[in-house]
Coordinates of N, CA, C and O in Angstrom, one line a residue:
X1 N -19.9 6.7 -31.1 CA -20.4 5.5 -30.5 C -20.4 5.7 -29.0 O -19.4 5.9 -28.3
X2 N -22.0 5.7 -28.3 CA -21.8 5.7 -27.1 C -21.1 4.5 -26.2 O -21.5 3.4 -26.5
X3 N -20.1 4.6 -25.3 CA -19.9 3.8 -24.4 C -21.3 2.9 -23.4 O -22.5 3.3 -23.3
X4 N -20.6 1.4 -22.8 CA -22.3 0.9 -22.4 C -21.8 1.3 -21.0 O -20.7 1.6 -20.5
X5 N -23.6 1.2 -20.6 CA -23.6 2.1 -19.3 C -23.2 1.4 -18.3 O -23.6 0.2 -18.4
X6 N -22.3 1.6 -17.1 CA -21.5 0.9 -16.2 C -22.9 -0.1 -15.2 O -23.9 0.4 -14.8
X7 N -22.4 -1.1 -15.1 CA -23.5 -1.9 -14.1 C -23.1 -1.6 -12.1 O -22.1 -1.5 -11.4
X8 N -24.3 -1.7 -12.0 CA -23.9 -1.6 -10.6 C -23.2 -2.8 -9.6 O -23.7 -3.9 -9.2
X9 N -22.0 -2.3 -9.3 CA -22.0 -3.3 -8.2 C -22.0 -4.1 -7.4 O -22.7 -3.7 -6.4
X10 N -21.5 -5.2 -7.2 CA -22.4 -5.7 -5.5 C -21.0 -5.1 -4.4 O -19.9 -5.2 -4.7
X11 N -21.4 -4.7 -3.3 CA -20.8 -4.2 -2.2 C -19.3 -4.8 -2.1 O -18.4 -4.0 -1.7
X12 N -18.9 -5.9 -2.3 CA -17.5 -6.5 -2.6 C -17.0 -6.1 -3.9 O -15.8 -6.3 -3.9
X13 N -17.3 -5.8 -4.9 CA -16.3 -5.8 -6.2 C -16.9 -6.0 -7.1 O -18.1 -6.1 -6.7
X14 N -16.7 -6.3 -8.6 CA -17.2 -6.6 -9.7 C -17.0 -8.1 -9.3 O -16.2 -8.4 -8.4
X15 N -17.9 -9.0 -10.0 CA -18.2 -10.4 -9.8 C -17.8 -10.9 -8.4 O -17.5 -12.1 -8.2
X16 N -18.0 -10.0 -7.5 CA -18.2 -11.2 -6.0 C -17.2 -10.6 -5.1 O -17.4 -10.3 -4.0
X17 N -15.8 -10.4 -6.0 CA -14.6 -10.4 -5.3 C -14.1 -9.3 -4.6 O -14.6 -8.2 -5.1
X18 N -13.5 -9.2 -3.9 CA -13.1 -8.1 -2.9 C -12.5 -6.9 -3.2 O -11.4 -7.1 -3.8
X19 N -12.7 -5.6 -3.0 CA -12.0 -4.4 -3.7 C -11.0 -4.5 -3.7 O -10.6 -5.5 -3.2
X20 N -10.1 -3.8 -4.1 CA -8.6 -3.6 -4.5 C -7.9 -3.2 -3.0 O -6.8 -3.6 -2.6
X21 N -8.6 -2.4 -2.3 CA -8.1 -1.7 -1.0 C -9.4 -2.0 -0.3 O -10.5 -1.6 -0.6
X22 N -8.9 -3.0 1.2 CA -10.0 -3.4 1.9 C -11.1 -2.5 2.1 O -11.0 -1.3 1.7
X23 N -11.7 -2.7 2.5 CA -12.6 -1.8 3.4 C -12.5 -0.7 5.0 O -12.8 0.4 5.4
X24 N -11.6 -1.9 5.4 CA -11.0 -1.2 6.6 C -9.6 -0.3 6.1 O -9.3 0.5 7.0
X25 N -8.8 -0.2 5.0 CA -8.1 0.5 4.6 C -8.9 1.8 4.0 O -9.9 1.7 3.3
X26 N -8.5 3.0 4.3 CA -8.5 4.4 3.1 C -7.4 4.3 2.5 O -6.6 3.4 2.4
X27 N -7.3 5.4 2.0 CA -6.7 5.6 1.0 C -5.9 6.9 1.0 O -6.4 7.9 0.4
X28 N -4.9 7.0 1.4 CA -4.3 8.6 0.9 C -4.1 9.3 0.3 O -3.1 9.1 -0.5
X29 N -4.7 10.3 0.1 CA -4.3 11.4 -1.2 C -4.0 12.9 -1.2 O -4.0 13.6 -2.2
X30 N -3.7 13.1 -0.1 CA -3.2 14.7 0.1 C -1.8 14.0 0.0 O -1.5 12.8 0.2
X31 N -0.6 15.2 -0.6 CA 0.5 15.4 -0.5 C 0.6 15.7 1.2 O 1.2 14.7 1.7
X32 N 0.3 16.4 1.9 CA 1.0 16.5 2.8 C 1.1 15.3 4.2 O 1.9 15.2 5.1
X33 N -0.2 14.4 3.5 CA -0.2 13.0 4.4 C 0.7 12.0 4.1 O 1.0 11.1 5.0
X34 N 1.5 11.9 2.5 CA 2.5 12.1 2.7 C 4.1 11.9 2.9 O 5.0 11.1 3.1
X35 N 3.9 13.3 2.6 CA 5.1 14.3 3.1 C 5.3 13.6 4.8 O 6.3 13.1 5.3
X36 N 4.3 13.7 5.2 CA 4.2 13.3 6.9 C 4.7 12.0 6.8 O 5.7 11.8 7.5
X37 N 4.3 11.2 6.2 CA 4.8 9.7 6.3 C 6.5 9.9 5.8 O 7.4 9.3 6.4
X38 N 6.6 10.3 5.2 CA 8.3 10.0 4.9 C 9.2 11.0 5.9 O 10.4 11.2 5.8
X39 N 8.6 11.5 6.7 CA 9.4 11.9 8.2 C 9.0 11.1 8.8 O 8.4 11.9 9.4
X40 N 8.7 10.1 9.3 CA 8.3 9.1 10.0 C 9.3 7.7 9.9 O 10.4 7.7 9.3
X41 N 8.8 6.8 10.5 CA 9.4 5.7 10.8 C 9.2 4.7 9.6 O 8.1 4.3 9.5
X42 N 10.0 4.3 8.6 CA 10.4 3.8 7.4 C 11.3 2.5 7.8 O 12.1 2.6 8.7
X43 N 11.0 1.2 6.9 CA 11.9 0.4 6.7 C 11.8 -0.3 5.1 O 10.7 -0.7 4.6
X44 N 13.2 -0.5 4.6 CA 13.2 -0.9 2.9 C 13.7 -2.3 3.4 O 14.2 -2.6 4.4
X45 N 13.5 -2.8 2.3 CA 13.1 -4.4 2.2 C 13.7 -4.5 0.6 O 14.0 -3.6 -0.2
X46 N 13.8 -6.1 0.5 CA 14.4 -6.2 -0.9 C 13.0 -5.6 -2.1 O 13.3 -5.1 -3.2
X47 N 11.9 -5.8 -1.7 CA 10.9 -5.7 -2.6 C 10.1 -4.7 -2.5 O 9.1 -4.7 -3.1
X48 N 10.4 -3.7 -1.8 CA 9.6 -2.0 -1.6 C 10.2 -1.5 -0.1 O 10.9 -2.0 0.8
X49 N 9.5 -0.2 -0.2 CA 9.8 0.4 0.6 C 8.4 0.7 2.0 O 7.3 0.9 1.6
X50 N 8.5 0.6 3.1 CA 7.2 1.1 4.2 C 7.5 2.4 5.0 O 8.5 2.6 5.7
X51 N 6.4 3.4 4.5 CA 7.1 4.3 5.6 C 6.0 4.5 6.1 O 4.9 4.6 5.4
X52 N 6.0 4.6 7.7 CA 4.7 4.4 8.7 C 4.7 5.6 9.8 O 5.6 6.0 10.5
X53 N 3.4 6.1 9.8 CA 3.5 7.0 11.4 C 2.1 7.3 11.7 O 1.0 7.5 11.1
X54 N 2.5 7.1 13.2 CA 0.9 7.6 14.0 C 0.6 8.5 14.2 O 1.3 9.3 14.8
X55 N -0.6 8.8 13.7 CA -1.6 9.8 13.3 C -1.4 10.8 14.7 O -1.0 11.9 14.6
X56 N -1.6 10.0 15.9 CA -2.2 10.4 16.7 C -3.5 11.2 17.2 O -3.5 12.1 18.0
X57 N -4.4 11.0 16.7 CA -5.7 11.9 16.6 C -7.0 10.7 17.1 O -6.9 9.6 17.5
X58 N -7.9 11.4 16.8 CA -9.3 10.5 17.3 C -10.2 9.4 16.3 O -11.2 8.7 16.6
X59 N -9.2 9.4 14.8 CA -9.3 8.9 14.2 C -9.2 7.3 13.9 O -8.3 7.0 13.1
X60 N -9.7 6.6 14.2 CA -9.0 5.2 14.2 C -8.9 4.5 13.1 O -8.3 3.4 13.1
X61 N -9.4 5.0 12.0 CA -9.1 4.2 10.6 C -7.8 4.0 10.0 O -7.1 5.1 10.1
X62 N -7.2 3.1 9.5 CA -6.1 2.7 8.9 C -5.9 3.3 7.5 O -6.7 2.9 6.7
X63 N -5.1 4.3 7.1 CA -4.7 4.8 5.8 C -3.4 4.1 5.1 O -2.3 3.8 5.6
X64 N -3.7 3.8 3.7 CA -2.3 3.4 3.2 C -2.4 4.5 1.9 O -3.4 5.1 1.5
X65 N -1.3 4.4 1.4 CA -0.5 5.2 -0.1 C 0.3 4.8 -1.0 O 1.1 3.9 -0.5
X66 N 0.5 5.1 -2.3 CA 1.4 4.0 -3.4 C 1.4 4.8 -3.7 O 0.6 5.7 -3.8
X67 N 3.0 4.8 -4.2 CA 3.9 5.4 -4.7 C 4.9 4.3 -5.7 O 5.3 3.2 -5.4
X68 N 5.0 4.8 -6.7 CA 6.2 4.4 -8.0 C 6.6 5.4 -8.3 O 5.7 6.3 -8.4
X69 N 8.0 5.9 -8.6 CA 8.4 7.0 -9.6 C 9.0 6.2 -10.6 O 9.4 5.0 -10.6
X70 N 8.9 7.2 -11.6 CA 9.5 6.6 -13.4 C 11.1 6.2 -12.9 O 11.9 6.0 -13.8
X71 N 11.5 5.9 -11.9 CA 12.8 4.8 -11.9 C 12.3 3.5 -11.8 O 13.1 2.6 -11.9
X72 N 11.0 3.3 -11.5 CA 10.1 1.8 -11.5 C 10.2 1.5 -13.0 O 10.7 0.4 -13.4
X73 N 10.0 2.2 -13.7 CA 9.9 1.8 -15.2 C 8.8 2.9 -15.8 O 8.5 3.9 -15.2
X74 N 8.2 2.5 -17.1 CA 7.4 3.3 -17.9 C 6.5 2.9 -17.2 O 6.6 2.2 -16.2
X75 N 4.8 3.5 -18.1 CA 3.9 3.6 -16.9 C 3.2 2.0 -17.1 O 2.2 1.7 -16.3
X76 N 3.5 1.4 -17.7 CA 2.9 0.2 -17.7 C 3.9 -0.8 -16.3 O 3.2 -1.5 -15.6
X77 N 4.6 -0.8 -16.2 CA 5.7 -1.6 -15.0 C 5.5 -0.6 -13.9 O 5.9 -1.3 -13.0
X78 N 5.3 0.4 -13.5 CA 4.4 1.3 -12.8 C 3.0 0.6 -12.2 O 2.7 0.2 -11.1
X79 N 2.2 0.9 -13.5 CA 1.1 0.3 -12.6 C 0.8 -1.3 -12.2 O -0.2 -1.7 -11.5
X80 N 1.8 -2.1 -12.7 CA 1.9 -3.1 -12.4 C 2.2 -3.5 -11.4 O 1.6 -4.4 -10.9
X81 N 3.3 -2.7 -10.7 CA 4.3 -2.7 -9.4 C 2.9 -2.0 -8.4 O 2.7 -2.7 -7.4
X82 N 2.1 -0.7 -8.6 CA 0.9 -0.6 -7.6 C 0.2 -1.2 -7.8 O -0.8 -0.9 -7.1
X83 N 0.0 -2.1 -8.6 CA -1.5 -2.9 -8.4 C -1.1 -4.4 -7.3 O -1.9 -5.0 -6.6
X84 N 0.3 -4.7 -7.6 CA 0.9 -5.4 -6.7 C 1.0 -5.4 -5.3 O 1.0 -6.3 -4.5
X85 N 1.2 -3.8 -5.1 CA 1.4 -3.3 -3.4 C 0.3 -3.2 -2.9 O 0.1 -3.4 -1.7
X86 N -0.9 -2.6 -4.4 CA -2.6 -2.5 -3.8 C -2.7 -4.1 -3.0 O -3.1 -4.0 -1.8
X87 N -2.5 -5.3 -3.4 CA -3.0 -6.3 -3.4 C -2.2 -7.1 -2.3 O -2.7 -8.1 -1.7
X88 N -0.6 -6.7 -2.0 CA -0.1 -6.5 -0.7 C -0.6 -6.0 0.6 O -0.8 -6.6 1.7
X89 N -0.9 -4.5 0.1 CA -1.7 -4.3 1.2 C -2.9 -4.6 1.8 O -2.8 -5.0 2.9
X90 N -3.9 -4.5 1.4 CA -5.1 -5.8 1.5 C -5.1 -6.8 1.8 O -6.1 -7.2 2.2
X91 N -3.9 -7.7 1.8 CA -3.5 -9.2 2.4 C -3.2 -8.2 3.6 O -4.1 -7.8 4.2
X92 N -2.2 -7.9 4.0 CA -1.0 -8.1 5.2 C -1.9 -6.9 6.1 O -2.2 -7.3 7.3
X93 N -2.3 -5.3 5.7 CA -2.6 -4.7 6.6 C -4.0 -5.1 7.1 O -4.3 -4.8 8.2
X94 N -4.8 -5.6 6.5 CA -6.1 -5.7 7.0 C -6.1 -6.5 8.2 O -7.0 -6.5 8.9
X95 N -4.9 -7.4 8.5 CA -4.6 -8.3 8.9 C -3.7 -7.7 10.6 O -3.9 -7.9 11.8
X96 N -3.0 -7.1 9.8 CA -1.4 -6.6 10.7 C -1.7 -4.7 11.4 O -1.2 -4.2 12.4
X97 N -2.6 -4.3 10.6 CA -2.1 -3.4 10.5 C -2.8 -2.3 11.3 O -4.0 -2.4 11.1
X98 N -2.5 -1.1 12.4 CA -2.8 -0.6 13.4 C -3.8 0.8 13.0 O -3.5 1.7 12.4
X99 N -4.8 0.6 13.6 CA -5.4 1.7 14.2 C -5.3 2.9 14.2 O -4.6 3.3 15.1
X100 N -5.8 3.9 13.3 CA -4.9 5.5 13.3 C -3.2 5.6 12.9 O -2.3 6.4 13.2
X101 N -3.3 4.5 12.0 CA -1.3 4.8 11.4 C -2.1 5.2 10.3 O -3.3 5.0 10.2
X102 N -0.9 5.9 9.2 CA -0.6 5.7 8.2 C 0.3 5.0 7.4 O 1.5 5.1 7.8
X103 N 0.1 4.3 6.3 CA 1.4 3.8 5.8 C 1.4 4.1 4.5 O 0.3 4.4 4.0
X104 N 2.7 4.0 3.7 CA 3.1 4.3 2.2 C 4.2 3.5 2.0 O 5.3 3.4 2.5
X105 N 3.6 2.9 0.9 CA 4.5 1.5 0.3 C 4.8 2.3 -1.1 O 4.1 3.1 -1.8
X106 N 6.3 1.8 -1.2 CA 6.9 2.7 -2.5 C 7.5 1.4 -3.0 O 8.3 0.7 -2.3
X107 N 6.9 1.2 -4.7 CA 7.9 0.1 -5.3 C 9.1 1.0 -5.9 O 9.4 2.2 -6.1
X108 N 9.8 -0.8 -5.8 CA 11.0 -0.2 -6.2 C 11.9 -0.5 -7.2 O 11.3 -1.5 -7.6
X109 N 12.9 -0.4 -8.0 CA 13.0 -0.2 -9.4 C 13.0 -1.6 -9.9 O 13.8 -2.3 -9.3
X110 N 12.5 -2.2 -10.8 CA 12.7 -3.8 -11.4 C 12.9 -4.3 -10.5 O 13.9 -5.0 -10.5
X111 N 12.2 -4.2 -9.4 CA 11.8 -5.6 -8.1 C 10.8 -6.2 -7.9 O 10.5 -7.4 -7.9
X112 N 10.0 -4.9 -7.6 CA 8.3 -4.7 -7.2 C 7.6 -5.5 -8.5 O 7.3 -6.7 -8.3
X113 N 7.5 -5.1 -9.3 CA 6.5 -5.5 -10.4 C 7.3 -7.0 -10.6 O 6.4 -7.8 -10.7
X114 N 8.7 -7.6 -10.7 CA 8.8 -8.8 -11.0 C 9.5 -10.0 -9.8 O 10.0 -11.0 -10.2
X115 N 9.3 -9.7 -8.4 CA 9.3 -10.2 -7.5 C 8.8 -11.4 -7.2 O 7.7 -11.3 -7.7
X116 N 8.8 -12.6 -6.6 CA 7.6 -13.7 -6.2 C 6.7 -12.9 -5.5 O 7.2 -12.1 -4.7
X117 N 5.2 -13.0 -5.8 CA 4.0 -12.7 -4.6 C 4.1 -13.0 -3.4 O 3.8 -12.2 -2.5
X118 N 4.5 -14.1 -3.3 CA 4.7 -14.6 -1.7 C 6.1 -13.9 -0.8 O 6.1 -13.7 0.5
X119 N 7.2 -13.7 -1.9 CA 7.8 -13.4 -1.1 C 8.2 -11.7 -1.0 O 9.2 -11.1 -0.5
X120 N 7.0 -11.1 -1.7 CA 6.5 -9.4 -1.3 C 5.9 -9.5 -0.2 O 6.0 -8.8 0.8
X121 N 5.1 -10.4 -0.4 CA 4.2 -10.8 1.1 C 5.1 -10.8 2.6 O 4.7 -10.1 3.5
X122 N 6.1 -11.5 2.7 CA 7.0 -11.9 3.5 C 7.8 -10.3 3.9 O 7.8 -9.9 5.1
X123 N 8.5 -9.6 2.4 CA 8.9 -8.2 2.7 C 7.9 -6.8 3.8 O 8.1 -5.8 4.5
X124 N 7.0 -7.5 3.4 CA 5.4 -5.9 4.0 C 5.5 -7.0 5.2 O 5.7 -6.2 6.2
X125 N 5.6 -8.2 5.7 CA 5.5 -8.6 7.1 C 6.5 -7.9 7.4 O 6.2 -6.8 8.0
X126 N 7.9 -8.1 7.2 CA 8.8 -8.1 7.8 C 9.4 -6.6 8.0 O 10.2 -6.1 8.8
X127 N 8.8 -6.0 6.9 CA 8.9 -4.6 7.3 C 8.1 -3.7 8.3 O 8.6 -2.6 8.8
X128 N 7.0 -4.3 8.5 CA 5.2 -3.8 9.0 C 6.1 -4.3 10.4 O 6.1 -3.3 11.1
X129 N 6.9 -5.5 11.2 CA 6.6 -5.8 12.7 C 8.0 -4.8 12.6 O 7.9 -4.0 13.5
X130 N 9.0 -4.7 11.9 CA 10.4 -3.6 11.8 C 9.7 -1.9 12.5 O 10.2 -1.3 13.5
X131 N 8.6 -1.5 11.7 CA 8.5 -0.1 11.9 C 7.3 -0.3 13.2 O 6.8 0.8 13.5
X132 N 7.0 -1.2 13.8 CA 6.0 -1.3 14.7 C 7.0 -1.4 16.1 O 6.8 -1.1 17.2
X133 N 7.8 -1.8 15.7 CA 9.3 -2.1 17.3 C 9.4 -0.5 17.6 O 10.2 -0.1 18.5

């Protein structure tokens, strides 16, 4: 049975709504970008982890990264806990978040995935103005 063919869609998301990872966010995917972030300036929170550093280069775009390891849980409480941080970060950095950094939000074990929303929201503020001092 062929699969149906995927529809195109509109510049915001499937039915209207906004991608998973803003527009003004990329997205990290080299190991060694990183590796660089966890020598950097980090602060943990009851609901994840931020670890943040400037790029320094000519680059001005904002990068973020998600991270779970299997002490999050199997991979279903996994991708629950990054679809959560995805949707963290898209609130708070699009908003907060600087120019040529990198950041990497790591959930963390049976917090991330069953935490209040709001008050994950409150942890990425309060960590995001922590690693910006």
């Amino acid at each position: 049975m062929k699969p149906p063919e995927a529809t195109i869609s509109t510049p915001q998301g499937a039915g209207g709504t906004p991608p998973a990872v803003s527009v003004c966010l990329q997205t990290i995917k080299k190991r060694a970008d990183f590796l660089a972030c966890s020598r950097a300036n980090w602060r943990g929170t009851t609901g994840l982890v931020l670890q943040a550093r400037d790029r320094k280069d000519d680059d001005t775009s904002t990068r973020v990264g998600f991270t779970c390891s299997k002490k999050v849980g199997n991979a279903v409480a996994r991708n629950r806990a990054k679809r959560r941080l995805r949707e963290v970060a898209r609130i708070v950095l699009s908003e907060k978040g600087r120019a040529g950094w990198d950041y990497v939000l790591i959930g963390k074990s049976q917090v991330t995935a069953n935490r209040d929303f709001n008050d994950l929201i409150k942890d990425m503020r309060y960590a995001l103005k922590k690693v910006h001092e």
